[in-house]
Every structure is written in structure tokens, then in C-alpha cells.
CSV table of C-alpha atoms in Angstrom, one decimal:
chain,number,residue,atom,x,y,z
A,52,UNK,CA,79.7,95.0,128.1
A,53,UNK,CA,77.2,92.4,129.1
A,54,UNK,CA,73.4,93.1,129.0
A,55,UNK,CA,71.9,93.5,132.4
A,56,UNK,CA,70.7,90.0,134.4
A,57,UNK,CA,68.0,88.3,133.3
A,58,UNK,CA,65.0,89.8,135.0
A,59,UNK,CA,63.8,87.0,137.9
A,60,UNK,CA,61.5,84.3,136.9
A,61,UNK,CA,57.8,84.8,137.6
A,62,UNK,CA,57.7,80.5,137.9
A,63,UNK,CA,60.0,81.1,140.9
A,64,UNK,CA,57.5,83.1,143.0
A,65,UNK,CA,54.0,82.5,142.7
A,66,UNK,CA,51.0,84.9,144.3
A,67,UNK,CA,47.8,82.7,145.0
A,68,UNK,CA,46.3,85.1,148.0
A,69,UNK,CA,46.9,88.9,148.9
A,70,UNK,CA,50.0,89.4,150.9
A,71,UNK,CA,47.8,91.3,153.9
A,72,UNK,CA,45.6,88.6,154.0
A,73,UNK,CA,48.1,86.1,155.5
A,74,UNK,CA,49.0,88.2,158.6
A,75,UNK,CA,48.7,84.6,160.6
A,76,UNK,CA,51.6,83.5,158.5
A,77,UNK,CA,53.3,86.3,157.5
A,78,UNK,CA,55.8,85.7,160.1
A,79,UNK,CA,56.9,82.2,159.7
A,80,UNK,CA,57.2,82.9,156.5
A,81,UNK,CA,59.5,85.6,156.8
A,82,UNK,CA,61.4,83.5,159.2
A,83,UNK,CA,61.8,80.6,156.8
A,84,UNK,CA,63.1,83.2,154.3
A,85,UNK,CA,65.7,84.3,156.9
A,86,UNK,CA,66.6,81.1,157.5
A,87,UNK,CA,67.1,79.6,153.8
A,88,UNK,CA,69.1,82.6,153.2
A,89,UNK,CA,71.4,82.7,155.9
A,90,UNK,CA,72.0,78.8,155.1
A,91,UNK,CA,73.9,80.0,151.7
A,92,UNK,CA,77.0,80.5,152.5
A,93,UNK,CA,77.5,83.0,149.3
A,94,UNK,CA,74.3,85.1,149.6
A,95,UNK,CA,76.1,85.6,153.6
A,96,UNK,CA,80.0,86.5,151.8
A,97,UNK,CA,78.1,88.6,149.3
A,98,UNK,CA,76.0,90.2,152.4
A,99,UNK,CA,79.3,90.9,154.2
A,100,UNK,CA,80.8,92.3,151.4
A,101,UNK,CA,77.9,95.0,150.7
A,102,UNK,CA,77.8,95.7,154.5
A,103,UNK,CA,81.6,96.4,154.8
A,104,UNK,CA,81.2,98.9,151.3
A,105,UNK,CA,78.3,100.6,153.0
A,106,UNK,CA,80.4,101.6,156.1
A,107,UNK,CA,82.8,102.5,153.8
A,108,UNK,CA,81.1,104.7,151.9
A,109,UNK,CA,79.6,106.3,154.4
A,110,UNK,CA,81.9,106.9,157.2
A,111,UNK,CA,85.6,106.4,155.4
A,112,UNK,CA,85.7,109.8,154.0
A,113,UNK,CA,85.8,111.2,156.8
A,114,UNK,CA,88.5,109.1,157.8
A,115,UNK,CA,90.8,109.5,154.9
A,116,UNK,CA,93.1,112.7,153.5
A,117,UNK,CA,90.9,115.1,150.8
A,118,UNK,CA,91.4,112.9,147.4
A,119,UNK,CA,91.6,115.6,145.4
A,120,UNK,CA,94.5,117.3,147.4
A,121,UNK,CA,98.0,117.3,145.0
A,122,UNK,CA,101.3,116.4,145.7
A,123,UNK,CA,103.5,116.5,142.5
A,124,UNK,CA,107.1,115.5,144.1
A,125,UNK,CA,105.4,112.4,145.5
A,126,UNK,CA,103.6,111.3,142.8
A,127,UNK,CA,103.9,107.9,141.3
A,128,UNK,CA,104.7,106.3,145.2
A,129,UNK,CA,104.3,102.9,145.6
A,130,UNK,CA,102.1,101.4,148.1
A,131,UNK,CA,103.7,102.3,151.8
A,132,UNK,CA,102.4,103.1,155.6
A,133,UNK,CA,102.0,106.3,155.0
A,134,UNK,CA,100.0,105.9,151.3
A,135,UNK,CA,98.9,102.4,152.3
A,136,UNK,CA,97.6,102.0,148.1
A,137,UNK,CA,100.3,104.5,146.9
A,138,UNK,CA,100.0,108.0,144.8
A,139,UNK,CA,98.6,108.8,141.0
A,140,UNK,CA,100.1,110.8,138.7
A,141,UNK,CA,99.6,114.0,140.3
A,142,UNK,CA,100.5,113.2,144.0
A,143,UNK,CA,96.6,112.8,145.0
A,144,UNK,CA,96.3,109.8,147.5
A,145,UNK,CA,94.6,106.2,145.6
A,146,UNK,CA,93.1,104.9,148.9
A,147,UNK,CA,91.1,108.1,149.7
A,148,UNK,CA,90.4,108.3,146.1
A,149,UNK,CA,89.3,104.7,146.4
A,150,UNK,CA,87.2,105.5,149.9
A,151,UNK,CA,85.6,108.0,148.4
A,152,UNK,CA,84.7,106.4,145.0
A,153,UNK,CA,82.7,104.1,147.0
A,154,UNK,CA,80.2,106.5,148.1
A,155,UNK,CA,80.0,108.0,144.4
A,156,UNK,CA,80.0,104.7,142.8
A,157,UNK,CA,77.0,103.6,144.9
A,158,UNK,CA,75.4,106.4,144.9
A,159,UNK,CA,75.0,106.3,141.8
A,160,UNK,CA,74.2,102.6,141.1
A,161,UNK,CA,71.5,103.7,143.3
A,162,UNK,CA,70.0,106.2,141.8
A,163,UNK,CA,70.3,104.6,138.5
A,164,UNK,CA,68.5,101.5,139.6
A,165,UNK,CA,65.4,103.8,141.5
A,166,UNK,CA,65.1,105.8,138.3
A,167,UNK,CA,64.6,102.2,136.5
A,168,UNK,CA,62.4,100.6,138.9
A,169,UNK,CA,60.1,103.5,139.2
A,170,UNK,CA,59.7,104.4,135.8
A,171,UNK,CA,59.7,100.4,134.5
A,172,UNK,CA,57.7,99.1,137.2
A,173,UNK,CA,55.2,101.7,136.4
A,174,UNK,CA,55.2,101.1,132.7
A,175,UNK,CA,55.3,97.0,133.2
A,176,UNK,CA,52.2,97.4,136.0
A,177,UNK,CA,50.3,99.4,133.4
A,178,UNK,CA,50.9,97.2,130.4
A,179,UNK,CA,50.2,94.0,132.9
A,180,UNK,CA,46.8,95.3,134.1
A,181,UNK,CA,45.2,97.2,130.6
A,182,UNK,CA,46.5,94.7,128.2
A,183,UNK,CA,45.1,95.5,125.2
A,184,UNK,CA,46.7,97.9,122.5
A,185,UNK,CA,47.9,100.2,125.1
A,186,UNK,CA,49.8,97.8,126.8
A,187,UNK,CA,51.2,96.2,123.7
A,188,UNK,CA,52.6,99.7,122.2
A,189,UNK,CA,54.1,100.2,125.9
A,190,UNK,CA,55.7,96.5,125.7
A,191,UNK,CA,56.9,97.4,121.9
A,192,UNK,CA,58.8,100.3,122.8
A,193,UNK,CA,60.3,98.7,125.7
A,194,UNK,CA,61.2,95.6,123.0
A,195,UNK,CA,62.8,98.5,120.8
A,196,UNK,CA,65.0,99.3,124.0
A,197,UNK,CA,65.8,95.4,124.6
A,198,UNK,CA,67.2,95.2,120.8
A,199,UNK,CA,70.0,97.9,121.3
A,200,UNK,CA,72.8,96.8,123.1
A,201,UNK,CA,73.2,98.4,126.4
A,202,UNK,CA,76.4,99.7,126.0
A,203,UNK,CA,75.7,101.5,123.2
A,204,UNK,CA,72.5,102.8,124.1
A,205,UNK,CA,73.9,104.1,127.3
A,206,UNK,CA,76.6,106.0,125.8
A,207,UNK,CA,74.4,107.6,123.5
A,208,UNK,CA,72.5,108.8,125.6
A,209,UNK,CA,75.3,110.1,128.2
A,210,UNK,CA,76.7,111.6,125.1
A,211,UNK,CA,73.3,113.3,124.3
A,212,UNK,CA,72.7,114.7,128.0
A,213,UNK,CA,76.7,115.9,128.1
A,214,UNK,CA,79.4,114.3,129.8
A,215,UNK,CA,79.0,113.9,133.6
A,216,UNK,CA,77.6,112.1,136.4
A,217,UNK,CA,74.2,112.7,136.8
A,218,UNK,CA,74.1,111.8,133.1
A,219,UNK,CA,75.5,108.8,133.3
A,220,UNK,CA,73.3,107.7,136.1
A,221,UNK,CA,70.3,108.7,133.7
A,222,UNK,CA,71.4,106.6,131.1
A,223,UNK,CA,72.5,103.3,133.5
A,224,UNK,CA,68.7,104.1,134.7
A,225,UNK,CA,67.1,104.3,131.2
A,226,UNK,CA,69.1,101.4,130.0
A,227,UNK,CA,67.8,98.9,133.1
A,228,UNK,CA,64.1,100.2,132.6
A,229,UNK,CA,63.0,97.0,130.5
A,230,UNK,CA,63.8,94.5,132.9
A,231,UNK,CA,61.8,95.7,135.4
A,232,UNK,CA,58.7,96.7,132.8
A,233,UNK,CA,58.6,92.9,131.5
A,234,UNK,CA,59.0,91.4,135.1
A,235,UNK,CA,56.3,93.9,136.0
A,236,UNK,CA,54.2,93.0,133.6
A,237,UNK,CA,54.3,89.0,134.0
A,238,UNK,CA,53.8,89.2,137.5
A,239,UNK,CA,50.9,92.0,136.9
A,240,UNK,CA,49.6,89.6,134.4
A,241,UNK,CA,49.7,86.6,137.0
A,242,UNK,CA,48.5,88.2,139.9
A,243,UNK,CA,45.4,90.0,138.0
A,244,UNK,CA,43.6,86.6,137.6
A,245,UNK,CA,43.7,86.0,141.2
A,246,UNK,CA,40.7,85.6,143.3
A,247,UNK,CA,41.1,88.2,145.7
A,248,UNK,CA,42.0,90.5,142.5
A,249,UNK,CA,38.5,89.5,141.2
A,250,UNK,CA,36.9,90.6,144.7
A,251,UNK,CA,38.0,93.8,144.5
A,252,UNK,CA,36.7,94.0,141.0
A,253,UNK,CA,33.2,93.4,141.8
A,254,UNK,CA,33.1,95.8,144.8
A,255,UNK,CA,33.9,98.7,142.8
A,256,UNK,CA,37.6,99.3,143.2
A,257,UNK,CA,39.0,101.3,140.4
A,258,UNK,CA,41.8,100.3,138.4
A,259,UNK,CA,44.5,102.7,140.4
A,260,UNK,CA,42.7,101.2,143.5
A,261,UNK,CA,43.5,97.7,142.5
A,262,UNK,CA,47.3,98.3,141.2
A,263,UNK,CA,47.7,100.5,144.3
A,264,UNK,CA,46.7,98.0,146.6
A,265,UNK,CA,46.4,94.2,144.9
A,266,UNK,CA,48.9,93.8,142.4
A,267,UNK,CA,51.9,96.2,143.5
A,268,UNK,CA,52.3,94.4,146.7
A,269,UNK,CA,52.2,91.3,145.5
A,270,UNK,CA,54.7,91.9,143.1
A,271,UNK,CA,57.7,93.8,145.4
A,272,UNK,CA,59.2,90.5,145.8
A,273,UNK,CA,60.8,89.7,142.3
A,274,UNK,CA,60.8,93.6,141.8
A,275,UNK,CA,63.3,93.9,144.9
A,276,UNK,CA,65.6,90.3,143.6
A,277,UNK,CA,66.1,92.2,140.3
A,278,UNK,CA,67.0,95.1,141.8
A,279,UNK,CA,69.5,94.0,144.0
A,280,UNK,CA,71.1,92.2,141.0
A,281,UNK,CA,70.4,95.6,139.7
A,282,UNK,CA,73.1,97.8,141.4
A,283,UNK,CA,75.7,95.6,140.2
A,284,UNK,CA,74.9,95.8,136.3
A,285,UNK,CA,74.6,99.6,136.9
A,286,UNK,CA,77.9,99.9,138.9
A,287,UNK,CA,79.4,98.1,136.2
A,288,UNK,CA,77.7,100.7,133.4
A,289,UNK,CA,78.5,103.8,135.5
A,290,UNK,CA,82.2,102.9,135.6
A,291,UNK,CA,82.2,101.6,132.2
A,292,UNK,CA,80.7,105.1,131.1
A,293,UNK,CA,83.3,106.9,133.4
A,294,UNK,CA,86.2,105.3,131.7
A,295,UNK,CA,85.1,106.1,128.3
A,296,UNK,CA,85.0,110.0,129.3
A,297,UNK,CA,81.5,110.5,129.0
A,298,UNK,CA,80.3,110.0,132.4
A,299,UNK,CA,82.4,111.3,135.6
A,300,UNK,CA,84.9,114.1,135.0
A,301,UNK,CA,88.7,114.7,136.6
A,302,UNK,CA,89.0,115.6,139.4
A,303,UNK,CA,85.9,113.3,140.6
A,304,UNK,CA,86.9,110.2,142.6
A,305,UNK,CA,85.2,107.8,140.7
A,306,UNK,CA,86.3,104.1,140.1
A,307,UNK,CA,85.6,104.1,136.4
A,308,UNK,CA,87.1,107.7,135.7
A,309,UNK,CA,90.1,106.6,138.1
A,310,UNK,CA,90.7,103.3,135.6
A,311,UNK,CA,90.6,105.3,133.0
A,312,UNK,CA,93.2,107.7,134.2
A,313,UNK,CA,95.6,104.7,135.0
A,314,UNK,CA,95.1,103.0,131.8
A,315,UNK,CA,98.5,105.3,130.8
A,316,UNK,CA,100.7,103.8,133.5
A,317,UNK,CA,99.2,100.4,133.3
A,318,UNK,CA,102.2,98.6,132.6
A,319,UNK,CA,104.8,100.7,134.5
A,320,UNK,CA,102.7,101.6,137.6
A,321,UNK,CA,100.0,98.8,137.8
A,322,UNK,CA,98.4,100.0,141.5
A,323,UNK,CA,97.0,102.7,140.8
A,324,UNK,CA,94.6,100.3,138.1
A,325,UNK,CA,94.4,98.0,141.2
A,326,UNK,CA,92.6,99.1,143.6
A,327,UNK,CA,89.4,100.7,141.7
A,328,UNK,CA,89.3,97.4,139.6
A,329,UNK,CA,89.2,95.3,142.9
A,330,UNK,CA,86.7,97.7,144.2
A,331,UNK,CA,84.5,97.6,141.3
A,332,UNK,CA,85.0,93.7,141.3
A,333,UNK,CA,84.3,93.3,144.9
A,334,UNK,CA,81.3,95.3,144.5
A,335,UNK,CA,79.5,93.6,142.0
A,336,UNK,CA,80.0,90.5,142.9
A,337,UNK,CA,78.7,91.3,146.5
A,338,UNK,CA,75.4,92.1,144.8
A,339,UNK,CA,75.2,89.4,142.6
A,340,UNK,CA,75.4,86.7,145.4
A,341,UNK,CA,73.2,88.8,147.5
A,342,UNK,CA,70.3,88.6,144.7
A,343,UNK,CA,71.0,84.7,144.2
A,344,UNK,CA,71.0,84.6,148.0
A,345,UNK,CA,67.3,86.3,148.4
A,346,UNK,CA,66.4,84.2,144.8
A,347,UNK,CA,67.0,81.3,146.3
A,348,UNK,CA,66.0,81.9,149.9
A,349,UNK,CA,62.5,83.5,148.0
A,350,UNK,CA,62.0,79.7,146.1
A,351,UNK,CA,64.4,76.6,148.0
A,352,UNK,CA,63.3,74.6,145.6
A,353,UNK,CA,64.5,76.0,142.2
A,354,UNK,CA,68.3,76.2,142.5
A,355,UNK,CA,70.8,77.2,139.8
């Protein structure tokens, strides 16, 4: 399993006034923004693609047959009109298995990533702003989390809190924390030696005032690039813990658990693998183009 993206470059976007204070501009900035982004032809595909899951996940349940509902004498039936992705081993149908995986699945990518972005963000802001030994011993043990690989670290974990889905969303949360403590804490860093930081210094502001107001805003926009790439790594570690058995349990519809219930039939029924690998496929990749869409749409100039 790969470690989670890169966290986005602080060189890419670059504070020099308080966000508020350019109302003027505010909008033709947003519209060039719209405009670069809607230009890439991949952050649109990867757009689409998210859109298209969303409605999925929330409105094809309702639209499909109850996936945990059993049919024995039909298991093991191939793809047809009336299982359009065929049957598992018990009967149950693989496309309202699949429909409904989507909304598990994202929810919880979802919740993963908010657990990490609160709780890093927080931890990056504060290291960013008090420097000094607090900061470094918050930045050490965030170090200490960087050296384990994720995999690992997010097994342990799941395996700690007990098998199950709200565990493994814990851990995919826990194990994307440092990426957004040490982008936090660059762009905390950069945007405290502003000028309009340094106002609000001498007129008394306290420190909460300041990251409350100066430096979190100023900082949302690498924050929300990372965290769009985000959901994708922790899709990607939520299945990955479902198909090892420690994160969602039988009969829950989700993609990882379902690719590890296939894994026996691989060879002699290969669709029922299909389908919640192309979801999980699909999925990510929509949210990696997304976040190199708003990336690049964020800074035209630095392209990969």
C-alpha cells in the first residue's frame, strides 16, 4: 500500500494579503480559478466521475433490490438482464451490493479524511503559530507517525479498536493526520510573517484571535487540494482494511470486504471481483484528477 499523496506545495500558493481584504477582487479571481479548471480536460472527467458516484450513492439504493437479501439456487449467476452484474456466492445481488458500497465506501473516506483534517490542521496551525518547543514536540510526534508505514499503522490500530467500520475509518483518519499537520504548519509558518498578520498583532488580537481569523483562512486553500486527494488514499485504506478482515464485517456491502469475499472464486467466477475493483478504481482516480484539476487551476503556472 502506498503512503498517502504528497501534502500540496506551500511554493504553489502563496498568501501576501488577508483573503477578506481583497473583496474588489475576490471575484475575478474565483472566476479565473473556474476557468483554468474547467480548461483541464482530466480535472472535468475526474469531476464527472465524482458527480455520477455521488448520485449513486445517494439515490441508487433506493433504486436497487436489498443487497443483503439471499438466494442460494441462484447463486453463482452470471451477469444477465435481470442481475445486470450477476450473483455471489450466496444468491445476494453484486450490483445492489456494488450501489450500495458506494455510499459506505464514501462515507467513510469521508469521515476518515474530516477526522484527519480537523485534528491535523489543528495540530499543524498550532505548531505553525507557537513554534518554539511546543511546536517542535507536536512536529516530532507527527514525524514518529510519518516513519511507520501506513498500512501497517492502520491495521494496528483497526486491530486495537476491534474489527469494524467505524474503526477502520478511525485508523484511515489517524493515518492521514500528518499530511495535513505539516502542510498546516508551512502555510501557518508563511502566512504569520505577513503584514496584515503583524497588524493584528499590534492591536491586541490574541493568539486564538489571529489563527481564528488571519491564518486559518488563508490557509483553506492547500488544506481543501489535499483533502480532495485525500478521499481517494482513504478509500483505498478503508477497502484495503476491509479485505484484510479487520475493517467492515459480512453481511456489510462494502467494496473492500466484497473483494475479499471473491478472492475464493477469483479464477472460476471473476465478476463478482469485477465490479467493486472497478468501483474502487473509478473512485479514486476521480479524486485524484479532481485535486490535480483544483492544484493546477489554484497555480497555472506550476504544472506537473
Amino acid at each position: 500500500m502506498a503512503r498517502p499523496a504528497d501534502p500540496v506545495r506551500l511554493m504553489d500558493i502563496v498568501v501576501t494579503e488577508p483573503l477578506l481584504a481583497r473583496s474588489p477582487r475576490v471575484s475575478s479571481r474565483w472566476n479565473r480559478i473556474l476557468r483554468q479548471f474547467t480548461r483541464n480536460r482530466l480535472a472535468v472527467a475526474g469531476t464527472i466521475i465524482l458527480v455520477f458516484l455521488g448520485v449513486i450513492a445517494v439515490f441508487g439504493p433506493f433504486l436497487v433490490a436489498d443487497p443483503r437479501a439471499q438466494d442460494v439456487p441462484n447463486r453463482f449467476e452470471r451477469p444477465s438482464w435481470e442481475h445486470w452484474f450477476g450473483t455471489d456466492e450466496l444468491g445476494r445481488d453484486i450490483l445492489a451490493r456494488t450501489v450500495n458500497g458506494a455510499r459506505i465506501s464514501l462515507a467513510s473516506a469521508l469521515a476518515a479524511v474530516a477526522v484527519a483534517l480537523t485534528i491535523g490542521t489543528t495540530i499543524g496551525l498550532i505548531a505553525g503559530y507557537l513554534e518554539g518547543k511546543a511546536g517542535l514536540w507536536l512536529m516530532a510526534l507527527i514525524d514518529l507517525l510519518l516513519a511507520i508505514p501506513a498500512i501497517l499503522l492502520a491495521i494496528t490500530l483497526a486491530a486495537r479498536l476491534g474489527p469494524g467500520l467505524t474503526s477502520a475509518m478511525i485508523a484511515a483518519g489517524l493515518v492521514g493526520l500528518p499530511a495535513y499537520a505539516r502542510l498546516a504548519r508551512g502555510a501557518a509558518l508563511q502566512v504569520k510573517r505577513q503584514e496584515f498578520v503583524t497588524a493584528a498583532q499590534v492591536t491586541g488580537l490574541t493568539r486564538a484571535g489571529i489563527i481564528r481569523t488571519h491564518i486559518f483562512p488563508n490557509i483553506l486553500t492547500p488544506v481543501i487540494i489535499q483533502a480532495t486527494i485525500g478521499v481517494g488514499n482513504a478509500i483505498l485504506l478503508v477497502s484495503a482494511l476491509g479485505y484484510l478482515g479487520v475493517g467492515a464485517q459480512p453481511p456489510t456491502p462494502e467494496w473492500g470486504r466484497m473483494l475479499s469475499d471473491a478472492q475464493k472464486f477469483i479464477l472460476t467466477e471473476p465478476y463478482i471481483a469485477i465490479f467493486p475493483g472497478v468501483a474502487i478504481a473509478l473512485t479514486v482516480i476521480g479524486f485524484n484528477l479532481a485535486g490535480d484539476g483544483l492544484r493546477d487551476a489554484f497555480d497555472p503556472v506550476v504544472k506537473r
